[in-house]
Short mmCIF file of C-alpha atoms in Angstrom, two decimals:
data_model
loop_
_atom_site.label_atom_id
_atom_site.label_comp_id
_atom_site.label_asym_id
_atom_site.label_seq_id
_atom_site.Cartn_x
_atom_site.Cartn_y
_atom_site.Cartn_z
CA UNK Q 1 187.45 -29.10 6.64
CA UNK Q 2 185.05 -26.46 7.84
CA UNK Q 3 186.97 -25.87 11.16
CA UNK Q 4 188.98 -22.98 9.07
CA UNK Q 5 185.49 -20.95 8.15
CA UNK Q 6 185.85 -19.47 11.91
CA UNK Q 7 189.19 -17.80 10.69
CA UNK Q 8 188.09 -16.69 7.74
CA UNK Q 9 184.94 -14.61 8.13
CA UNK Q 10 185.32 -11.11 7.95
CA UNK Q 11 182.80 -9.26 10.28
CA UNK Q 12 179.78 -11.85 9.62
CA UNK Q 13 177.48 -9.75 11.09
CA UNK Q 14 178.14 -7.41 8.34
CA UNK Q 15 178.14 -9.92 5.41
CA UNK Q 16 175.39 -12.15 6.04
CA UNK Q 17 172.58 -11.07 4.31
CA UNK Q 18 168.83 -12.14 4.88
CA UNK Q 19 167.73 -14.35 2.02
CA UNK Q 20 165.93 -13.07 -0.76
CA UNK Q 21 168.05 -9.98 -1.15
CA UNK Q 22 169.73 -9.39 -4.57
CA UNK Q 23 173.04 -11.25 -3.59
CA UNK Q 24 170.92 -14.18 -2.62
CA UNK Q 25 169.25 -14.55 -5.92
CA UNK Q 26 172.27 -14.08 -7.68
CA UNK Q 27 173.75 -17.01 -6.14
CA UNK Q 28 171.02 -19.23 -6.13
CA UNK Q 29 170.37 -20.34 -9.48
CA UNK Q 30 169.14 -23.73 -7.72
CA UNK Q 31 168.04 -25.27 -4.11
CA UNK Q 32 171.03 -26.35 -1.90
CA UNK Q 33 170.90 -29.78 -1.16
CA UNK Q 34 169.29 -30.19 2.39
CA UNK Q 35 171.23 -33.62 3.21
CA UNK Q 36 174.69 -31.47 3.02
CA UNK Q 37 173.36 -28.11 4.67
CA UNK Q 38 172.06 -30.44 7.48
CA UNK Q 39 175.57 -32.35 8.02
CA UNK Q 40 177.26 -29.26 8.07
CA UNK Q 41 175.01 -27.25 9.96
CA UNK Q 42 175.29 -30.35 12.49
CA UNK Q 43 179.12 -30.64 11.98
CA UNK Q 44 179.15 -26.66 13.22
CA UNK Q 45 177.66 -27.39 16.40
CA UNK Q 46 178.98 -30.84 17.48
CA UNK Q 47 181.67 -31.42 20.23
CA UNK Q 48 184.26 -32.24 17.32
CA UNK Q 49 184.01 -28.81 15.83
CA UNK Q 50 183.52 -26.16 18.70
CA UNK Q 51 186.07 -27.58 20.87
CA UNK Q 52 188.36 -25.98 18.51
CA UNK Q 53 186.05 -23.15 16.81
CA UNK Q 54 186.49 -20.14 19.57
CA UNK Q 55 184.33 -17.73 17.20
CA UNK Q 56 181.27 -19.83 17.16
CA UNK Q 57 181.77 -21.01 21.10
CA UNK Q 58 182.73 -17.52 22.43
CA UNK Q 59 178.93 -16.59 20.38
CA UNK Q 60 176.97 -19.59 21.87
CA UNK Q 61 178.21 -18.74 25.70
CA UNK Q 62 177.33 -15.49 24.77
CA UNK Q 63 173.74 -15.93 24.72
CA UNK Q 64 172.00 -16.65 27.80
CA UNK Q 65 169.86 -19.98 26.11
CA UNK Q 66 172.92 -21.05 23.91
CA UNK Q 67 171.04 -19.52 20.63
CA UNK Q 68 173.64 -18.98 17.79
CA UNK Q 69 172.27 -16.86 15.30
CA UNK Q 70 171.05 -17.73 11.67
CA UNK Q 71 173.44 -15.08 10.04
CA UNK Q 72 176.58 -16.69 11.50
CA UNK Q 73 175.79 -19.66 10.27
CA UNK Q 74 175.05 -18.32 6.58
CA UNK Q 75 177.90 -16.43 6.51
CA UNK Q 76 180.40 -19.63 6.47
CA UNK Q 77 182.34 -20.31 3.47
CA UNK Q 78 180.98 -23.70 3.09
CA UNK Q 79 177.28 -22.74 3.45
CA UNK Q 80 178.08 -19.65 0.63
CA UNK Q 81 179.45 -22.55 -1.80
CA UNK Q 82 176.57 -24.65 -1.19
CA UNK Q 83 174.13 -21.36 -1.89
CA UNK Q 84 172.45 -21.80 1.18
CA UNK Q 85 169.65 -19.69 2.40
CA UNK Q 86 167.73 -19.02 5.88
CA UNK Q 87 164.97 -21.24 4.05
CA UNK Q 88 167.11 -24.16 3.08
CA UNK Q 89 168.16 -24.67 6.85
CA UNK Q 90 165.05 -24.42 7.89
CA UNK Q 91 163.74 -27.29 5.79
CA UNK Q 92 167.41 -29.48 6.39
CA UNK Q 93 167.34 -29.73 9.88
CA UNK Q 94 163.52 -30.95 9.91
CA UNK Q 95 164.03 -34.06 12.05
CA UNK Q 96 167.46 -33.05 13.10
CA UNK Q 97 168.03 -33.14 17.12
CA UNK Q 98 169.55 -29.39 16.27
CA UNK Q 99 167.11 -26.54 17.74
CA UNK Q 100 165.88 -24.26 16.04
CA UNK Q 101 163.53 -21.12 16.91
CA UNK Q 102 160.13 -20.69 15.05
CA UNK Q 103 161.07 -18.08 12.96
CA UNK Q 104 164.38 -19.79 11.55
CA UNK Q 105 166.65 -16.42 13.59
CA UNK Q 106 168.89 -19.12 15.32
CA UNK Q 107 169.75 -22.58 15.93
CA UNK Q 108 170.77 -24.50 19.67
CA UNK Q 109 172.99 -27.64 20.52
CA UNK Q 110 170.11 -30.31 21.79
CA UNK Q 111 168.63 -29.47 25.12
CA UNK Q 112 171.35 -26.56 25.50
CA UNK Q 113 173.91 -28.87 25.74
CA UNK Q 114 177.21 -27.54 27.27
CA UNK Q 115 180.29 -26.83 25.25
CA UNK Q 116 182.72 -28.73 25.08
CA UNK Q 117 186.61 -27.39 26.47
CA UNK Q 118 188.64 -25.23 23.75
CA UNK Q 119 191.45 -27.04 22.72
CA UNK Q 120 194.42 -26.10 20.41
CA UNK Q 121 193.90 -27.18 16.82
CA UNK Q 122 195.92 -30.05 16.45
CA UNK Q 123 199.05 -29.06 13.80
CA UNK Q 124 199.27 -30.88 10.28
CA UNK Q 125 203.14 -31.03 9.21
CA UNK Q 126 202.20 -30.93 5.20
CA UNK Q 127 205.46 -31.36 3.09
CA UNK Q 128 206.39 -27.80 1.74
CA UNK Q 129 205.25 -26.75 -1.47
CA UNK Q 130 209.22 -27.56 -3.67
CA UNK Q 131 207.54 -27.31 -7.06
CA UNK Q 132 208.97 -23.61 -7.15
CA UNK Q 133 212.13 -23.52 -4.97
CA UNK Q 134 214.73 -23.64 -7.51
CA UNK Q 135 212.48 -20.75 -9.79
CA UNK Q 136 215.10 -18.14 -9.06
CA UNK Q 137 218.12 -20.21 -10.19
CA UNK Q 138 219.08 -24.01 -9.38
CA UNK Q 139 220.91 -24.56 -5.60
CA UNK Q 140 222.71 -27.96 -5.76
CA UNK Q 141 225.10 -30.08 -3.56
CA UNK Q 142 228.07 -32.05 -5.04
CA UNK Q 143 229.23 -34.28 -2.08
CA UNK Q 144 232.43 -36.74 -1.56
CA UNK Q 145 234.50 -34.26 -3.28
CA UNK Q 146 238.11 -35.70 -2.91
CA UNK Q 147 240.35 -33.54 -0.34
CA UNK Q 148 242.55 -32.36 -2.51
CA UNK Q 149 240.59 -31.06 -4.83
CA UNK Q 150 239.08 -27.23 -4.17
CA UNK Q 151 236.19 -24.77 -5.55
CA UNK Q 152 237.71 -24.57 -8.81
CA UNK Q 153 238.17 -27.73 -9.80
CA UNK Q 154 234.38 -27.77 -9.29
CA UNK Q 155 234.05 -24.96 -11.32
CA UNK Q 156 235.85 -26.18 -14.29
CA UNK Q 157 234.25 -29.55 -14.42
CA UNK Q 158 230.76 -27.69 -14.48
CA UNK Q 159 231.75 -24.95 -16.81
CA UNK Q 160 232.28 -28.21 -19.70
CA UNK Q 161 228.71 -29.40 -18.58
CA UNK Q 162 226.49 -26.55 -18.57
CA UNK Q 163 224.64 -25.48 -21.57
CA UNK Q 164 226.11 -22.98 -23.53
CA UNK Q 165 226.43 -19.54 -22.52
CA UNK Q 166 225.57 -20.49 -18.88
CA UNK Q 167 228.09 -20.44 -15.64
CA UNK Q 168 227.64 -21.13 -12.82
CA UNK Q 169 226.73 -17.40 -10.24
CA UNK Q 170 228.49 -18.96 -7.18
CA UNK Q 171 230.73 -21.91 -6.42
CA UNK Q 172 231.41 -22.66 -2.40
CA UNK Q 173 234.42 -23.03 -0.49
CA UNK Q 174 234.90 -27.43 -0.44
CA UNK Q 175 233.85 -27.80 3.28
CA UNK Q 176 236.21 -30.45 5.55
CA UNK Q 177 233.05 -32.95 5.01
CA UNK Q 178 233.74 -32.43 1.15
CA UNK Q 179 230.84 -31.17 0.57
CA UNK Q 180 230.35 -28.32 -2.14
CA UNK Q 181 227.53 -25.92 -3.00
CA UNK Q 182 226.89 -24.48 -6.55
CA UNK Q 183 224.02 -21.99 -7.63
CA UNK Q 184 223.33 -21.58 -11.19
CA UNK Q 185 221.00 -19.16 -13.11
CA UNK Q 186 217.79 -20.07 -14.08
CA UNK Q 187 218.11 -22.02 -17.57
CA UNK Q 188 215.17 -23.89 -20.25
CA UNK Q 189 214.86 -27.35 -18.24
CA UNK Q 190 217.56 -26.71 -15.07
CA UNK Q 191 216.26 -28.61 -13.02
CA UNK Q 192 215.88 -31.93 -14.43
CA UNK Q 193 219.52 -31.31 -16.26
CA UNK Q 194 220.77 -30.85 -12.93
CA UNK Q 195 219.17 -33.81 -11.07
CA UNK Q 196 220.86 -35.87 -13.92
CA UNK Q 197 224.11 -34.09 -13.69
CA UNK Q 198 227.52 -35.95 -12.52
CA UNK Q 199 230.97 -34.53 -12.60
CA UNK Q 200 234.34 -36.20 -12.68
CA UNK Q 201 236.52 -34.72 -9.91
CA UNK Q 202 239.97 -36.03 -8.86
CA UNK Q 203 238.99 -39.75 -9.72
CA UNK Q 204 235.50 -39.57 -8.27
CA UNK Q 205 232.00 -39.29 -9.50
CA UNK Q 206 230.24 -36.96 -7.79
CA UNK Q 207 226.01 -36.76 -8.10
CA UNK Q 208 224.98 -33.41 -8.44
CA UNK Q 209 221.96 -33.01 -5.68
CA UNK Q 210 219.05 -30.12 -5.55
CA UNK Q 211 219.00 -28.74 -2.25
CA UNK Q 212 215.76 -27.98 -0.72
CA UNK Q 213 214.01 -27.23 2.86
CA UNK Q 214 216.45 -25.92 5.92
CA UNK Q 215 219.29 -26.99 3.47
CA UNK Q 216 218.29 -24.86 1.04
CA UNK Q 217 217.95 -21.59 3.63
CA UNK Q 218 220.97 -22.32 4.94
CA UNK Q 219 223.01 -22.02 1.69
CA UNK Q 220 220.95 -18.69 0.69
CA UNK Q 221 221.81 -17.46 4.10
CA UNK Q 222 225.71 -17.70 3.32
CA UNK Q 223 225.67 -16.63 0.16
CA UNK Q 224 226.99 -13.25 -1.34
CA UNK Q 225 224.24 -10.28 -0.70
CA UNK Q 226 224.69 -9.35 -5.04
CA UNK Q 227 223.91 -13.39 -5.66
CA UNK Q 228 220.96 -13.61 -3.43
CA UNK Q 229 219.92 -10.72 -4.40
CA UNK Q 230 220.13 -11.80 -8.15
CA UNK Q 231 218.40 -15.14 -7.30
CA UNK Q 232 215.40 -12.98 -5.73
CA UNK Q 233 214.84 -11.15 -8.99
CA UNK Q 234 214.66 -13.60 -11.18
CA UNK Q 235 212.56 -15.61 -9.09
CA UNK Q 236 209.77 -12.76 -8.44
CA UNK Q 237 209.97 -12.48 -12.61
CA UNK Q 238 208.72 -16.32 -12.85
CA UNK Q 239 206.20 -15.78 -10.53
CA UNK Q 240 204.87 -12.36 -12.73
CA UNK Q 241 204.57 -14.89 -15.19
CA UNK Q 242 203.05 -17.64 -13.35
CA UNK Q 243 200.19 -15.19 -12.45
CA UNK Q 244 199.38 -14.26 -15.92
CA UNK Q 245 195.90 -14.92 -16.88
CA UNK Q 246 195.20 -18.52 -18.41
CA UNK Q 247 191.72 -20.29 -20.38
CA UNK Q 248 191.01 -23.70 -19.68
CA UNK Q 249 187.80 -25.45 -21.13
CA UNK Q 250 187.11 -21.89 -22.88
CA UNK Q 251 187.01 -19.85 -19.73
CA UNK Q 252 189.69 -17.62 -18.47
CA UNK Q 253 191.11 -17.77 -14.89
CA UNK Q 254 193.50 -15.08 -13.80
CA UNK Q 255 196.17 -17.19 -12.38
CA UNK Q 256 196.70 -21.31 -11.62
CA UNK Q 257 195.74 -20.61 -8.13
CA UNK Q 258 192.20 -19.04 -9.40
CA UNK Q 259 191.57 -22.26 -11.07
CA UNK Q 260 192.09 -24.59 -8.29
CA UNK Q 261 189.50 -22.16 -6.29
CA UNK Q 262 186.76 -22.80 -9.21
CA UNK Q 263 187.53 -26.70 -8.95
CA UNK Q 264 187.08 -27.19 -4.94
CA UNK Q 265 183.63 -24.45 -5.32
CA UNK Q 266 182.55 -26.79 -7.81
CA UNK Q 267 182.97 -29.68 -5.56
CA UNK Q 268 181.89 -27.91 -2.13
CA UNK Q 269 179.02 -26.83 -4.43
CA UNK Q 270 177.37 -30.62 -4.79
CA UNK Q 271 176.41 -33.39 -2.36
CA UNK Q 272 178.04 -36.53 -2.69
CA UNK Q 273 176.47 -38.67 -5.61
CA UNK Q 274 174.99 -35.32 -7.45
CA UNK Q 275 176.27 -34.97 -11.05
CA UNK Q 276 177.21 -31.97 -13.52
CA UNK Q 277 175.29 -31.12 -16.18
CA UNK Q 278 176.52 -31.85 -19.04
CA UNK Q 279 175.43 -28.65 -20.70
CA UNK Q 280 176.95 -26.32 -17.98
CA UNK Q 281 180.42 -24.36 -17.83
CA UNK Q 282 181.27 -26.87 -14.47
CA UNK Q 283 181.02 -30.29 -16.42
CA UNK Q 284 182.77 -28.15 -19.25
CA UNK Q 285 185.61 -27.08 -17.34
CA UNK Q 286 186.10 -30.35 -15.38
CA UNK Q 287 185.71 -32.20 -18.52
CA UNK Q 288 188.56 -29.94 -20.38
CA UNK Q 289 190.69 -30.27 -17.40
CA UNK Q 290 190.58 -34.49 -17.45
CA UNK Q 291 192.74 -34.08 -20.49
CA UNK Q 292 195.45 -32.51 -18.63
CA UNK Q 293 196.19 -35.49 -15.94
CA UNK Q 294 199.23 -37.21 -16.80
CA UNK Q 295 196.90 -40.93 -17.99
CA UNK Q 296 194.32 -38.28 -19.55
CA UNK Q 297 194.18 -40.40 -22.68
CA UNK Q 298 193.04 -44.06 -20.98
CA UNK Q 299 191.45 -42.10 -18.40
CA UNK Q 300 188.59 -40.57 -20.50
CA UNK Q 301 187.46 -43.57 -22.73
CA UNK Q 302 184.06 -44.42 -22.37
CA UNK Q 303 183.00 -41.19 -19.97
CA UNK Q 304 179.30 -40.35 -20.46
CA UNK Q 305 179.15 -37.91 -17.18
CA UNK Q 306 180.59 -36.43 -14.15
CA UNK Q 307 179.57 -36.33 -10.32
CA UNK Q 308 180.78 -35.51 -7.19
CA UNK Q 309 181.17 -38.39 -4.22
CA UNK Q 310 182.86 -39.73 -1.62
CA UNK Q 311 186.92 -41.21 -2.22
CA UNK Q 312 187.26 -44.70 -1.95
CA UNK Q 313 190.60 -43.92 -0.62
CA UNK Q 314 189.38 -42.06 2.82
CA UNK Q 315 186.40 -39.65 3.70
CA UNK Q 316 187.76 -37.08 1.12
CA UNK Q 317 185.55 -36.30 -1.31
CA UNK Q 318 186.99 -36.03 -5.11
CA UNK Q 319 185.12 -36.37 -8.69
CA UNK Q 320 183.99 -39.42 -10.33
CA UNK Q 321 184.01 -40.49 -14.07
CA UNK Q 322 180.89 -41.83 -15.15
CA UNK Q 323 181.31 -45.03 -18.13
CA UNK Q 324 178.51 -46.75 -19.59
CA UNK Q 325 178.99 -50.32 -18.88
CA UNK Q 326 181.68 -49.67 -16.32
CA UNK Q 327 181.80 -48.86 -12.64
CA UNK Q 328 182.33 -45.04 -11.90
CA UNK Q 329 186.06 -44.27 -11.79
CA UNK Q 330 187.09 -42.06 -9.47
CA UNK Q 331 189.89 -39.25 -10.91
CA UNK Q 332 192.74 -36.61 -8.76
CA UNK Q 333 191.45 -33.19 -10.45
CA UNK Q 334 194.67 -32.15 -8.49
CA UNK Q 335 197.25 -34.04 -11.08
CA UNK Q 336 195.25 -32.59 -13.85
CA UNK Q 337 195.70 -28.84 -12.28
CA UNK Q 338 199.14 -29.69 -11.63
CA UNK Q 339 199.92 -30.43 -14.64
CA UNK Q 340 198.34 -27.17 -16.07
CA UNK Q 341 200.58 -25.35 -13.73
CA UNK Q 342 203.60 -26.48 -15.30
CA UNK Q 343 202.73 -26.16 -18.71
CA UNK Q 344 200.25 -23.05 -18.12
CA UNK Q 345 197.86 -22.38 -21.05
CA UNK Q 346 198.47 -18.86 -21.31
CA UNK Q 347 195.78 -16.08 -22.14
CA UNK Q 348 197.25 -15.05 -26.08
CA UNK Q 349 199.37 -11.42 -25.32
CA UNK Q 350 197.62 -8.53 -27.57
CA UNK Q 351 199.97 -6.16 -29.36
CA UNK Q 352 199.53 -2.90 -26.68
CA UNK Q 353 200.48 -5.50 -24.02
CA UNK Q 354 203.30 -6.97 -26.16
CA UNK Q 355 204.97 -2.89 -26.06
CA UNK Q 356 204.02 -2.72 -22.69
CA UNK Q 357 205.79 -5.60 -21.98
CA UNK Q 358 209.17 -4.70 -24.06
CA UNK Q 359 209.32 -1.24 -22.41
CA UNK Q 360 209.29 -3.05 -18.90
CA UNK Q 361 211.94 -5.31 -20.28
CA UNK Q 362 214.19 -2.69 -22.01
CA UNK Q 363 213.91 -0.97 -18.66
CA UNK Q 364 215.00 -4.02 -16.45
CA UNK Q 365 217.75 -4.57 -19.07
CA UNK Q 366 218.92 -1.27 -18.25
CA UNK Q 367 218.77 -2.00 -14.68
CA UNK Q 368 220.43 -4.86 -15.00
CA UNK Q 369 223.56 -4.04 -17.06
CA UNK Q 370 224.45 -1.75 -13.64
CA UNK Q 371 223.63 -4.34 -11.41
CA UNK Q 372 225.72 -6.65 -13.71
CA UNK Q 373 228.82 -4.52 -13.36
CA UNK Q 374 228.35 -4.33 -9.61
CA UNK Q 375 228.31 -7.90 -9.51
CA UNK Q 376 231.86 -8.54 -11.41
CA UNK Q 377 232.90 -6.02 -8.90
CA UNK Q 378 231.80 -8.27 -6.08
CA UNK Q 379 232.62 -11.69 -8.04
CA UNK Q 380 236.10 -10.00 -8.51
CA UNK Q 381 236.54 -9.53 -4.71
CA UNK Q 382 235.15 -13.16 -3.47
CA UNK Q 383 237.93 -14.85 -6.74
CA UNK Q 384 240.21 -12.62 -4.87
CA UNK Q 385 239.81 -13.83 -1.57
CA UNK Q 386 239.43 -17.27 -2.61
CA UNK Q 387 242.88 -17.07 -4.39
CA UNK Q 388 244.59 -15.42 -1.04
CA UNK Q 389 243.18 -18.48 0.57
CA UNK Q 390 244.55 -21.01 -1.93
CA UNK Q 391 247.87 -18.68 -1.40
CA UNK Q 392 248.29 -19.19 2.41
CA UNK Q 393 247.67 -22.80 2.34
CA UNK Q 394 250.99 -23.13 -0.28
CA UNK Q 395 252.51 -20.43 2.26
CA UNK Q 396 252.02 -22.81 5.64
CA UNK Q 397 253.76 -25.90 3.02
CA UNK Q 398 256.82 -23.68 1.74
CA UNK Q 399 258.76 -23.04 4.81
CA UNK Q 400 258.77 -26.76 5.71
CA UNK Q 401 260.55 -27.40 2.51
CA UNK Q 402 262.64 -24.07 2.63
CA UNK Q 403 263.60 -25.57 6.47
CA UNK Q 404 264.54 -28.93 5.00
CA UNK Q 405 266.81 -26.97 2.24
CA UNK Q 406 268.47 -25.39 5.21
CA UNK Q 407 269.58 -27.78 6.73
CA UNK Q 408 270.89 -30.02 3.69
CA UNK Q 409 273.02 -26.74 3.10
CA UNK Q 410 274.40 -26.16 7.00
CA UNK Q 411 275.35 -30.10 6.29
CA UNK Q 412 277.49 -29.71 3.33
CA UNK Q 413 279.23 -26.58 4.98
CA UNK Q 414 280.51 -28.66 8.09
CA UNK Q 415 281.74 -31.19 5.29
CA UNK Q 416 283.91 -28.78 3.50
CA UNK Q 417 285.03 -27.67 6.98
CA UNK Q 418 286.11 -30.74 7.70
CA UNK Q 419 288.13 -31.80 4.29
CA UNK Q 420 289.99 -28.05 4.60
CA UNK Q 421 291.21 -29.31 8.02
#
């Protein structure tokens, strides 16, 4: 919540800005809502918040009466989405048990209270972000691969399976767990082919798996420098085009990411229960957005409005759909941005860019034809080593057999020997 605005203000001294001054009135277009400024303004200075907020607690034990200046508190992230001014706090904590000096400079903790012990922010294991792992070109697992069977059988199996024109960049070593790890170049729809993918090896069915998290790094870590390398490029390329600029509900955002930023400032924006106007670019946005979530057709019938309240599933707060005759339906905005970010509704390219563009391509193609020679060089030398492997593995079987011959032969000596006699 707001325990991160400590971290992110940037000299607030210097930023906040008495209200009234030009930045002020650009942001204010209307009143903050003094039921919100007061519970955060309250959150701010309660036990819960500064006993992990050292900015704001180093400030209060700085002053001699436990004053924390106005500015500070303006100069929070959640009091600049909410468009709050020196005025608005002034009228929100009327009846509060918050101090506040006459002239609105600072606010106190009742009666001076002390402040509570700093504590380490308690750490939130959130799953990694996997949507983009695999961007750079597929890593998968094939395990239960028979003993006798090696890399190459692998190899082959996957070469009849692939889509045309596309092999495989590296093929491991079968490891004595028979386990086997494959990375493939990015192709059109790689990721779910490869989650469906099962090869026929040596009598057994093997489920091709998508490796991701520590067993992901530690296949990237052990692979060939030109591969990884490879893998690296193409990945920064889908990420180029990931940040191109994109229009949802007729306005233009300049990546995914800026879009989820307008969503939660239109939500930190408005108390709970407050609704969009229908007329603005918020409803408008939120509105064209609702046709992106993956239900987006059932999920729409009937809406007359939008607002902003608290989830039924927690205290998060999320957007609700407004039906005549129906209870208010509460909606994940998150799905619906999701789902733009895999299907991005890019900004149309104009003909200057479209050159642009081709240059940068011709000149990457370029690039690349070296870079592709350097890699048959080093795909030469790992076949090669792989094959001297193979080699000395028939080597250590051979002179058991040529042993066996010997002796057959020393046998049939000693019987001539003995029939001469």
């Amino acid at each position: 919540m707001s325990m991160n605005d400590a971290e992110k203000r940037k000299a607030p001294e210097a930023e906040a800005k008495v209200a009234g001054g030009p930045e002020a009135k650009k942001l204010k277009p209307s009143p903050a809502d003094h039921a919100a400024v007061r519970k955060q303004v309250e959150y701010y200075l309660s036990d819960d918040n500064l006993k992990h907020d050292k900015f704001f607690s180093e400030k209060i034990a700085g002053d001699a009466e436990g004053w924390l200046e106005m500015s500070l508190i303006l100069s929070c992230n959640k009091m600049k989405a909410m468009r709050t001014s020196k005025d608005d706090v002034m009228a929100a904590l009327k009846g509060s048990k918050l101090e506040l000096k006459e002239d609105g400079s600072a606010v106190r903790r009742p009666g001076n209270a002390a402040l509570p012990k700093l504590e380490a922010k308690p750490q939130h294991h959130q799953r990694k972000n996997t949507a983009h792992a695999h961007d750079g070109g597929a890593v998968v697992s094939f395990k239960g691969v028979p003993a006798e069977q090696s890399w190459t059988a692998i190899k082959e199996q996957l070469a009849g399976k692939l889509p045309e024109k596309v092999s495989p960049w590296h093929v491991s070593e079968v490891s004595e767990g028979g386990q086997c790890f494959v990375v493939c170049p990015p192709f059109s729809g790689d990721v779910a082919f490869l989650e469906a993918l099962e090869l026929e090896v040596g009598g057994a069915k093997l489920k091709c798996e998508l490796c991701f998290g520590e067993a992901l790094q530690a296949v990237l870590k052990k692979l060939p420098k030109h591969i990884r390398d490879k893998r690296e490029k193409e990945a920064r390329k889908k990420q180029k085009e990931r940040n191109r600029p994109i229009v949802v509900g007729n306005q233009r955002f300049v990546s995914v990411g800026a879009l989820r930023g307008k969503v939660k400032e239109i939500m930190n924006s408005r108390s709970d229960g407050e609704s969009l106007k229908p007329e603005g670019s918020d409803f408008k946005l939120i509105r064209a957005l609702l046709d992106y979530h993956p239900k987006g057709t059932d999920k729409i019938q009937g809406i007359v409005g939008l607002k902003v309240g608290k989830s039924t599933q927690g205290d998060n707060r999320c957007f609700f759909m407004v039906k005549e005759g129906q209870p208010d339906e509460d909606v994940s905005l998150k799905k619906c941005v999701d789902a733009v970010e895999l299907n991005p509704p890019y900004v149309a390219v104009k003909a200057d860019e479209r050159k642009e563009g081709k240059k940068e391509e011709a000149a990457e193609n370029k690039e690349a034809t070296g870079e592709k020679k350097e890699e048959k060089k080093e795909e030469k030398k790992e076949e090669k080593k792989e094959e001297k492997k193979e080699e000395k593995k028939e080597e250590t079987k051979e002179p058991a057999t040529a042993a066996g011959a010997g002796e057959s032969k020393a046998e049939e000596a000693e019987k001539k020997d003995a029939a001469a006699a």
